mmCIF file of C-alpha atoms and ligand atoms in Angstrom:
data_model
loop_
_atom_site.group_PDB
_atom_site.id
_atom_site.type_symbol
_atom_site.label_atom_id
_atom_site.label_comp_id
_atom_site.label_asym_id
_atom_site.label_seq_id
_atom_site.Cartn_x
_atom_site.Cartn_y
_atom_site.Cartn_z
ATOM 1 C CA MET A 151 -14.143 16.387 22.261
ATOM 2 C CA GLU A 152 -11.679 17.902 19.713
ATOM 3 C CA ASP A 153 -8.233 17.852 21.271
ATOM 4 C CA TYR A 154 -5.568 19.618 19.043
ATOM 5 C CA PRO A 155 -2.661 22.118 19.566
ATOM 6 C CA ARG A 156 -3.482 25.901 18.735
ATOM 7 C CA THR A 157 -0.064 26.978 18.135
ATOM 8 C CA ILE A 158 3.024 25.726 16.871
ATOM 9 C CA ALA A 159 4.609 26.269 20.293
ATOM 10 C CA GLU A 160 1.749 24.113 21.787
ATOM 11 C CA PHE A 161 2.304 21.606 18.931
ATOM 12 C CA GLU A 162 6.115 21.515 19.566
ATOM 13 C CA ALA A 163 5.748 21.136 23.066
ATOM 14 C CA ARG A 164 3.170 18.063 22.653
ATOM 15 C CA PHE A 165 4.322 16.238 19.753
ATOM 16 C CA SER A 166 7.974 15.952 20.733
ATOM 17 C CA SER A 167 8.172 11.985 21.339
ATOM 18 C CA GLN A 168 7.162 9.026 19.561
ATOM 19 C CA ALA A 169 5.066 7.824 22.877
ATOM 20 C CA ALA A 170 3.205 11.282 22.577
ATOM 21 C CA CYS A 171 2.078 10.845 18.834
ATOM 22 C CA VAL A 172 1.092 7.338 19.585
ATOM 23 C CA ASP A 173 -0.993 8.640 22.380
ATOM 24 C CA TYR A 174 -2.699 10.825 20.334
ATOM 25 C CA LEU A 175 -3.506 8.269 17.593
ATOM 26 C CA PHE A 176 -4.971 5.928 20.239
ATOM 27 C CA GLU A 177 -7.383 8.578 21.320
ATOM 28 C CA LEU A 178 -8.579 9.861 17.744
ATOM 29 C CA ARG A 179 -8.320 5.918 16.697
ATOM 30 C CA TRP A 180 -10.548 4.537 19.637
ATOM 31 C CA PRO A 181 -12.495 7.607 20.934
ATOM 32 C CA ASN A 182 -14.844 5.565 22.982
ATOM 33 C CA GLY A 183 -12.047 3.380 24.516
ATOM 34 C CA TYR A 184 -9.671 0.621 22.985
ATOM 35 C CA LEU A 185 -11.589 -2.730 21.527
ATOM 36 C CA CYS A 186 -9.361 -5.818 21.343
ATOM 37 C CA PRO A 187 -9.858 -6.996 17.345
ATOM 38 C CA ARG A 188 -9.417 -10.624 18.808
ATOM 39 C CA CYS A 189 -11.490 -10.815 22.059
ATOM 40 C CA GLY A 190 -13.287 -7.809 21.821
ATOM 41 C CA ASN A 191 -12.174 -6.797 25.286
ATOM 42 C CA GLU A 192 -12.434 -3.179 26.127
ATOM 43 C CA ARG A 193 -8.869 -2.559 28.015
ATOM 44 C CA GLY A 194 -5.604 -1.697 26.203
ATOM 45 C CA TRP A 195 -2.339 -0.190 26.944
ATOM 46 C CA ARG A 196 0.496 0.876 24.676
ATOM 47 C CA VAL A 197 3.462 -1.460 25.585
ATOM 48 C CA ARG A 198 6.491 -0.349 23.054
ATOM 49 C CA GLY A 199 6.687 1.504 19.883
ATOM 50 C CA THR A 200 3.285 1.710 18.326
ATOM 51 C CA LEU A 201 2.012 -1.441 19.747
ATOM 52 C CA ILE A 202 -1.039 -1.569 22.006
ATOM 53 C CA GLU A 203 -1.544 -4.770 24.157
ATOM 54 C CA CYS A 204 -5.168 -5.938 25.247
ATOM 55 C CA ALA A 205 -5.474 -6.303 29.008
ATOM 56 C CA ARG A 206 -7.221 -9.888 28.864
ATOM 57 C CA CYS A 207 -5.808 -11.890 26.325
ATOM 58 C CA SER A 208 -2.448 -9.957 25.678
ATOM 59 C CA TYR A 209 -3.067 -9.710 21.527
ATOM 60 C CA GLN A 210 -0.762 -6.989 20.242
ATOM 61 C CA THR A 211 -2.009 -4.762 17.561
ATOM 62 C CA SER A 212 -0.320 -1.549 16.145
ATOM 63 C CA VAL A 213 -1.931 1.816 16.386
ATOM 64 C CA THR A 214 -0.968 2.232 12.801
ATOM 65 C CA ALA A 215 -1.919 -0.665 11.474
ATOM 66 C CA GLY A 216 -4.550 -0.151 7.987
ATOM 67 C CA THR A 217 -3.812 3.603 8.446
ATOM 68 C CA VAL A 218 -1.942 5.918 6.125
ATOM 69 C CA PHE A 219 1.257 5.411 8.514
ATOM 70 C CA HIS A 220 0.593 1.811 8.320
ATOM 71 C CA ARG A 221 4.535 0.197 8.315
ATOM 72 C CA THR A 222 6.619 3.508 8.403
ATOM 73 C CA ARG A 223 9.916 3.295 9.241
ATOM 74 C CA LYS A 224 9.905 6.908 9.914
ATOM 75 C CA PRO A 225 9.436 8.246 13.599
ATOM 76 C CA LEU A 226 5.803 9.350 13.973
ATOM 77 C CA THR A 227 7.114 12.739 15.183
ATOM 78 C CA MET A 228 8.345 13.463 11.590
ATOM 79 C CA TRP A 229 4.487 12.376 10.521
ATOM 80 C CA PHE A 230 2.892 14.778 12.753
ATOM 81 C CA ARG A 231 5.054 17.397 11.894
ATOM 82 C CA ALA A 232 4.435 16.697 7.921
ATOM 83 C CA MET A 233 0.447 17.067 8.533
ATOM 84 C CA TRP A 234 1.406 20.127 10.996
ATOM 85 C CA TRP A 235 3.221 22.032 8.050
ATOM 86 C CA ILE A 236 0.507 20.561 5.487
ATOM 87 C CA THR A 237 -1.964 21.969 6.924
ATOM 88 C CA SER A 238 -0.566 25.403 8.362
ATOM 89 C CA LEU A 239 0.296 26.550 4.822
ATOM 90 C CA LYS A 240 -2.543 28.188 3.175
ATOM 91 C CA THR A 241 -1.558 27.349 -0.046
ATOM 92 C CA GLY A 242 -0.559 23.949 -1.470
ATOM 93 C CA VAL A 243 2.844 22.213 -0.660
ATOM 94 C CA SER A 244 5.367 20.691 -3.168
ATOM 95 C CA ALA A 245 7.203 17.367 -2.344
ATOM 96 C CA LEU A 246 10.809 19.571 -2.414
ATOM 97 C CA GLY A 247 9.551 22.071 0.123
ATOM 98 C CA MET A 248 8.388 19.188 2.127
ATOM 99 C CA GLN A 249 11.558 17.360 1.548
ATOM 100 C CA LYS A 250 13.716 20.855 2.894
ATOM 101 C CA VAL A 251 11.406 21.764 5.601
ATOM 102 C CA LEU A 252 11.540 18.726 7.502
ATOM 103 C CA GLY A 253 15.098 17.069 6.466
ATOM 104 C CA LEU A 254 13.806 14.301 4.794
ATOM 105 C CA GLY A 255 16.556 12.328 3.298
ATOM 106 C CA SER A 256 14.758 11.501 -0.123
ATOM 107 C CA TYR A 257 12.693 13.269 -2.235
ATOM 108 C CA ARG A 258 10.984 10.169 -3.007
ATOM 109 C CA THR A 259 9.791 9.792 0.531
ATOM 110 C CA ALA A 260 8.479 13.567 0.727
ATOM 111 C CA TRP A 261 6.705 12.733 -2.280
ATOM 112 C CA THR A 262 5.218 9.760 -1.512
ATOM 113 C CA TRP A 263 4.160 11.176 2.247
ATOM 114 C CA LEU A 264 2.454 13.738 0.183
ATOM 115 C CA HIS A 265 0.282 11.670 -1.687
ATOM 116 C CA LYS A 266 -0.479 9.463 1.019
ATOM 117 C CA LEU A 267 -1.629 12.138 2.696
ATOM 118 C CA ARG A 268 -3.781 13.937 0.251
ATOM 119 C CA ARG A 269 -5.471 10.617 0.059
ATOM 120 C CA ALA A 270 -6.771 11.402 3.806
ATOM 121 C CA MET A 271 -7.677 14.701 2.682
ATOM 122 C CA VAL A 272 -10.888 13.168 1.960
ATOM 123 C CA ARG A 273 -13.238 11.608 4.650
ATOM 124 C CA PRO A 274 -14.715 8.622 3.555
ATOM 125 C CA GLY A 275 -18.520 8.738 3.574
ATOM 126 C CA ARG A 276 -18.435 12.587 3.602
ATOM 127 C CA GLU A 277 -21.918 14.476 3.437
ATOM 128 C CA ARG A 278 -22.832 15.505 -0.071
ATOM 129 C CA LEU A 279 -23.821 18.756 -0.670
ATOM 130 C CA SER A 280 -27.096 20.225 -0.558
ATOM 131 C CA GLY A 281 -29.385 23.477 -1.052
ATOM 132 C CA ARG A 282 -28.616 25.293 -4.445
ATOM 133 C CA ILE A 283 -25.757 24.104 -6.312
ATOM 134 C CA GLU A 284 -23.950 25.393 -9.266
ATOM 135 C CA VAL A 285 -22.419 22.730 -11.702
ATOM 136 C CA ASP A 286 -20.204 22.925 -14.692
ATOM 137 C CA GLU A 287 -17.508 21.046 -16.397
ATOM 138 C CA THR A 288 -14.145 22.679 -17.210
ATOM 139 C CA TYR A 289 -10.389 21.574 -18.895
ATOM 140 C CA VAL A 290 -7.464 21.105 -17.026
ATOM 141 C CA GLY A 291 -4.340 21.172 -18.375
ATOM 142 C CA GLY A 292 -3.369 22.322 -22.096
ATOM 143 C CA THR A 293 -3.795 25.693 -23.015
ATOM 144 C CA GLU A 294 -6.376 25.390 -26.273
ATOM 145 C CA GLU A 295 -9.802 25.149 -25.858
ATOM 146 C CA GLY A 296 -11.436 21.578 -25.751
ATOM 147 C CA LEU A 297 -14.822 20.669 -27.364
ATOM 148 C CA ARG A 298 -17.359 19.753 -25.369
ATOM 149 C CA GLY A 299 -18.507 16.300 -25.357
ATOM 150 C CA ARG A 300 -15.667 15.085 -27.281
ATOM 151 C CA LYS A 301 -13.465 12.821 -25.108
ATOM 152 C CA THR A 302 -10.055 14.538 -25.148
ATOM 153 C CA GLU A 303 -6.578 12.519 -24.727
ATOM 154 C CA LYS A 304 -4.565 15.635 -23.583
ATOM 155 C CA LYS A 305 -6.381 17.233 -21.290
ATOM 156 C CA ALA A 306 -8.488 16.428 -18.208
ATOM 157 C CA LEU A 307 -12.029 17.021 -17.599
ATOM 158 C CA VAL A 308 -12.806 18.338 -14.176
ATOM 159 C CA ALA A 309 -16.678 18.457 -12.892
ATOM 160 C CA VAL A 310 -17.032 20.772 -10.090
ATOM 161 C CA ALA A 311 -20.056 21.789 -7.945
ATOM 162 C CA VAL A 312 -20.326 24.657 -5.586
ATOM 163 C CA GLU A 313 -23.178 25.558 -3.229
ATOM 164 C CA GLU A 314 -24.910 28.888 -3.628
ATOM 165 C CA ASN A 315 -24.816 30.876 -0.477
ATOM 166 C CA GLY A 316 -26.365 34.020 -2.091
ATOM 167 C CA ARG A 317 -23.647 35.639 -3.367
ATOM 168 C CA ALA A 318 -20.968 33.732 -1.355
ATOM 169 C CA THR A 319 -19.789 30.269 -2.171
ATOM 170 C CA GLY A 320 -20.403 27.640 0.365
ATOM 171 C CA ARG A 321 -18.742 24.224 0.104
ATOM 172 C CA ILE A 322 -17.364 22.792 -3.034
ATOM 173 C CA ARG A 323 -16.660 19.001 -4.743
ATOM 174 C CA MET A 324 -14.671 18.388 -7.612
ATOM 175 C CA ALA A 325 -14.025 15.094 -9.638
ATOM 176 C CA ARG A 326 -12.283 14.084 -12.669
ATOM 177 C CA ILE A 327 -14.744 12.619 -15.255
ATOM 178 C CA ARG A 328 -14.323 10.788 -18.448
ATOM 179 C CA ASP A 329 -16.667 12.950 -20.590
ATOM 180 C CA ALA A 330 -19.106 15.224 -20.347
ATOM 181 C CA SER A 331 -21.991 12.756 -21.098
ATOM 182 C CA ALA A 332 -25.382 12.462 -19.059
ATOM 183 C CA SER A 333 -23.988 9.187 -17.565
ATOM 184 C CA SER A 334 -20.514 10.803 -16.395
ATOM 185 C CA LEU A 335 -22.108 14.149 -15.000
ATOM 186 C CA GLU A 336 -25.135 12.131 -13.478
ATOM 187 C CA ALA A 337 -22.530 9.865 -11.593
ATOM 188 C CA PHE A 338 -20.710 12.775 -10.122
ATOM 189 C CA ILE A 339 -23.846 14.801 -9.230
ATOM 190 C CA GLU A 340 -25.481 11.850 -7.442
ATOM 191 C CA GLU A 341 -22.078 11.183 -5.815
ATOM 192 C CA SER A 342 -21.778 14.944 -4.610
ATOM 193 C CA ILE A 343 -25.168 16.213 -4.303
ATOM 194 C CA GLU A 344 -27.769 15.219 -1.894
ATOM 195 C CA LEU A 345 -31.323 14.132 -3.812
ATOM 196 C CA GLY A 346 -34.178 17.028 -3.853
ATOM 197 C CA SER A 347 -31.380 19.974 -4.098
ATOM 198 C CA LEU A 348 -31.694 22.488 -6.551
ATOM 199 C CA VAL A 349 -29.211 22.203 -9.185
ATOM 200 C CA HIS A 350 -28.302 25.208 -11.477
ATOM 201 C CA THR A 351 -26.323 24.411 -14.784
ATOM 202 C CA ASP A 352 -26.353 25.671 -18.240
ATOM 203 C CA GLY A 353 -28.031 24.359 -21.453
ATOM 204 C CA TRP A 354 -25.776 21.252 -21.985
ATOM 205 C CA GLN A 355 -27.475 18.490 -22.803
ATOM 206 C CA GLY A 356 -25.408 16.360 -20.806
ATOM 207 C CA TYR A 357 -27.986 17.589 -17.650
ATOM 208 C CA SER A 358 -31.387 16.810 -19.079
ATOM 209 C CA GLY A 359 -32.102 14.224 -16.951
ATOM 210 C CA LEU A 360 -31.440 15.761 -13.408
ATOM 211 C CA LYS A 361 -35.305 15.792 -12.971
ATOM 212 C CA GLN A 362 -35.682 12.147 -13.436
ATOM 213 C CA LEU A 363 -33.179 11.267 -10.975
ATOM 214 C CA GLY A 364 -34.809 13.400 -8.323
ATOM 215 C CA TYR A 365 -33.249 16.972 -8.420
ATOM 216 C CA LYS A 366 -34.804 20.139 -9.327
ATOM 217 C CA HIS A 367 -33.023 21.596 -11.895
ATOM 218 C CA GLU A 368 -32.785 25.425 -12.989
ATOM 219 C CA VAL A 369 -31.118 26.076 -16.299
ATOM 220 C CA THR A 370 -29.711 29.339 -17.190
ATOM 221 C CA VAL A 371 -28.604 29.986 -21.070
ATOM 222 C CA LEU A 372 -27.105 32.720 -22.490
ATOM 223 C CA ALA A 373 -29.202 35.602 -23.403
ATOM 224 C CA GLY A 374 -27.142 37.969 -25.477
ATOM 225 C CA ARG A 375 -24.068 38.055 -26.921
ATOM 226 C CA ASP A 376 -22.658 40.337 -24.260
ATOM 227 C CA GLU A 377 -22.853 37.816 -21.801
ATOM 228 C CA SER A 378 -20.120 35.598 -20.777
ATOM 229 C CA ALA A 379 -20.025 32.199 -19.306
ATOM 230 C CA CYS A 380 -18.680 33.773 -16.317
ATOM 231 C CA GLU A 381 -21.852 35.712 -15.927
ATOM 232 C CA LEU A 382 -23.909 32.489 -16.166
ATOM 233 C CA LEU A 383 -22.698 30.235 -13.289
ATOM 234 C CA PRO A 384 -20.259 32.827 -11.562
ATOM 235 C CA HIS A 385 -19.798 30.623 -8.494
ATOM 236 C CA VAL A 386 -18.436 27.861 -10.306
ATOM 237 C CA HIS A 387 -16.151 29.722 -12.630
ATOM 238 C CA HIS A 388 -14.955 31.815 -9.498
ATOM 239 C CA VAL A 389 -13.857 28.379 -7.899
ATOM 240 C CA ALA A 390 -12.811 26.722 -11.521
ATOM 241 C CA GLY A 391 -10.410 29.796 -11.976
ATOM 242 C CA LEU A 392 -8.768 29.259 -8.386
ATOM 243 C CA LEU A 393 -8.434 25.943 -8.944
ATOM 244 C CA LYS A 394 -6.205 26.372 -12.175
ATOM 245 C CA THR A 395 -4.506 29.318 -10.344
ATOM 246 C CA TRP A 396 -3.237 26.740 -7.601
ATOM 247 C CA LEU A 397 -2.727 23.871 -9.907
ATOM 248 C CA ALA A 398 -0.262 26.201 -12.137
ATOM 249 C CA GLY A 399 1.734 27.302 -8.747
ATOM 250 C CA THR A 400 1.769 24.300 -7.169
ATOM 251 C CA LEU A 401 2.513 21.656 -9.770
ATOM 252 C CA HIS A 402 6.084 22.396 -10.745
ATOM 253 C CA GLY A 403 7.423 19.425 -12.861
ATOM 254 C CA GLY A 404 3.882 17.634 -14.245
ATOM 255 C CA ILE A 405 0.777 15.766 -13.050
ATOM 256 C CA SER A 406 -0.359 12.778 -14.109
ATOM 257 C CA ARG A 407 -3.881 12.117 -14.584
ATOM 258 C CA GLU A 408 -4.276 9.909 -11.508
ATOM 259 C CA HIS A 409 -2.592 12.261 -9.458
ATOM 260 C CA LEU A 410 -4.919 15.165 -10.610
ATOM 261 C CA ASP A 411 -7.446 13.318 -8.534
ATOM 262 C CA TYR A 412 -5.627 13.734 -5.532
ATOM 263 C CA TYR A 413 -4.596 17.447 -6.036
ATOM 264 C CA LEU A 414 -8.433 18.032 -6.422
ATOM 265 C CA ASP A 415 -8.965 16.486 -2.829
ATOM 266 C CA GLU A 416 -6.238 18.654 -1.505
ATOM 267 C CA PHE A 417 -7.515 21.588 -3.587
ATOM 268 C CA THR A 418 -11.370 20.977 -2.199
ATOM 269 C CA PHE A 419 -10.054 19.957 1.725
ATOM 270 C CA ARG A 420 -8.029 23.454 1.648
ATOM 271 C CA TYR A 421 -11.222 25.629 0.151
ATOM 272 C CA ASN A 422 -13.942 23.928 2.082
ATOM 273 C CA ARG A 423 -12.120 24.901 5.379
ATOM 274 C CA ARG A 424 -10.963 28.364 4.054
ATOM 275 C CA THR A 425 -12.536 30.153 6.728
ATOM 276 C CA SER A 426 -11.390 28.010 9.663
ATOM 277 C CA ARG A 427 -9.929 30.423 12.159
ATOM 278 C CA SER A 428 -7.796 27.478 13.902
ATOM 279 C CA ARG A 429 -5.181 25.572 11.773
ATOM 280 C CA GLY A 430 -4.951 23.288 14.560
ATOM 281 C CA LYS A 431 -8.411 22.108 13.723
ATOM 282 C CA LEU A 432 -6.932 21.136 9.939
ATOM 283 C CA PHE A 433 -4.557 19.147 11.508
ATOM 284 C CA TYR A 434 -6.808 17.319 13.769
ATOM 285 C CA ARG A 435 -9.050 16.259 10.917
ATOM 286 C CA LEU A 436 -6.204 15.425 8.657
ATOM 287 C CA VAL A 437 -4.980 13.155 11.494
ATOM 288 C CA GLN A 438 -8.358 11.405 12.248
ATOM 289 C CA GLN A 439 -8.789 11.088 8.452
ATOM 290 C CA ALA A 440 -5.051 9.466 8.325
ATOM 291 C CA LEU A 441 -6.312 7.104 10.380
ATOM 292 C CA GLU A 442 -9.341 6.099 8.401
ATOM 293 C CA VAL A 443 -8.143 5.496 4.880
ATOM 294 C CA ASP A 444 -6.518 2.453 3.741
ATOM 295 C CA PRO A 445 -2.730 2.309 3.015
ATOM 296 C CA VAL A 446 -1.402 2.485 -0.424
ATOM 297 C CA PRO A 447 2.148 1.512 -1.247
ATOM 298 C CA TYR A 448 4.354 3.235 -3.229
ATOM 299 C CA GLN A 449 4.372 1.149 -6.284
ATOM 300 C CA ALA A 450 0.725 1.380 -6.731
ATOM 301 C CA MET A 451 0.985 4.919 -6.694
ATOM 302 C CA VAL A 452 3.463 5.342 -9.361
ATOM 303 C CA LYS A 453 1.848 2.410 -11.591
ATOM 304 C CA HIS A 454 0.326 4.300 -14.272
ATOM 305 C CA VAL A 455 2.256 7.692 -13.896
ATOM 306 C CA ARG A 456 4.979 7.553 -16.849
ATOM 307 C CA ASN A 457 2.830 7.161 -19.805
ATOM 308 C CA ASN A 458 -0.115 9.612 -18.397
ATOM 309 C CA ARG A 459 0.869 12.986 -18.440
ATOM 310 C CA LEU A 460 -1.106 16.000 -19.180
ATOM 311 C CA SER A 461 0.480 17.674 -21.783
ATOM 312 C CA ASP A 462 1.123 21.103 -20.385
ATOM 313 C CA HIS A 463 3.888 20.322 -18.103
HETATM 314 ZN ZN1 LIG B 208 -8.019 -9.310 23.466
#
């Protein structure tokens, strides 16, 4: 059963103590009952802090071990508020905004939390898109047009896949790719789209091997000079436009190639749940996924940032 607060009042009433947050994580992490990692016993209870103790062998494990909250020194109530805030805003969030709203002591903490939580926005082993899907690539960063098929140093190339539901768009997937070669595009498509689906692209040679991979392939090419690329693959161009607007509005002060991946994940998370009426359910999903992804230390996150910025910020 999906159990989550519906309103901010419910949220505040429920998650005002560390113990309440630990209980919630416990329920989400072991929905079918606790399982002792040492002896396999099926009963355990909360002892102190985040620790759970096995009812048989007394082995203790932390409810946050191996999750996004691994070894955090901040109270879980603060993490919960951060997740509620992130999911209750319809647009993106900035580290500075988060630092102010949560009263976090340092900008670095806010920045680290945001990046950790962005990593949790992609569910490990998520379903692939299916049905009829438009695919195209777009450049992010920089104002000059990139040449297709050529590797760019200054801009990032992003592959975008969008389910066509008639005139409406369904779910999306996106990823940064190295170039527009067949091998890069095919890797993205195999990762994102179920075999047997119909993939709709333009006439770029990078897509010519899709039938051999096991997809149906529909190609639309420009018929006349009056037509623009937007009319060719309207769904994917609509989404790519929203992505660029969102990136420009969300990211003040720079974006690195590595971090772009996580912004794409955040955009996808928000977009695919844009019609969800309950923000509480987004919060629930984020907490659930934060328990499933591995922790990443701050040092690993900032490793390549300095010499790898995109050109337009
Ligand atoms: Zn045990």
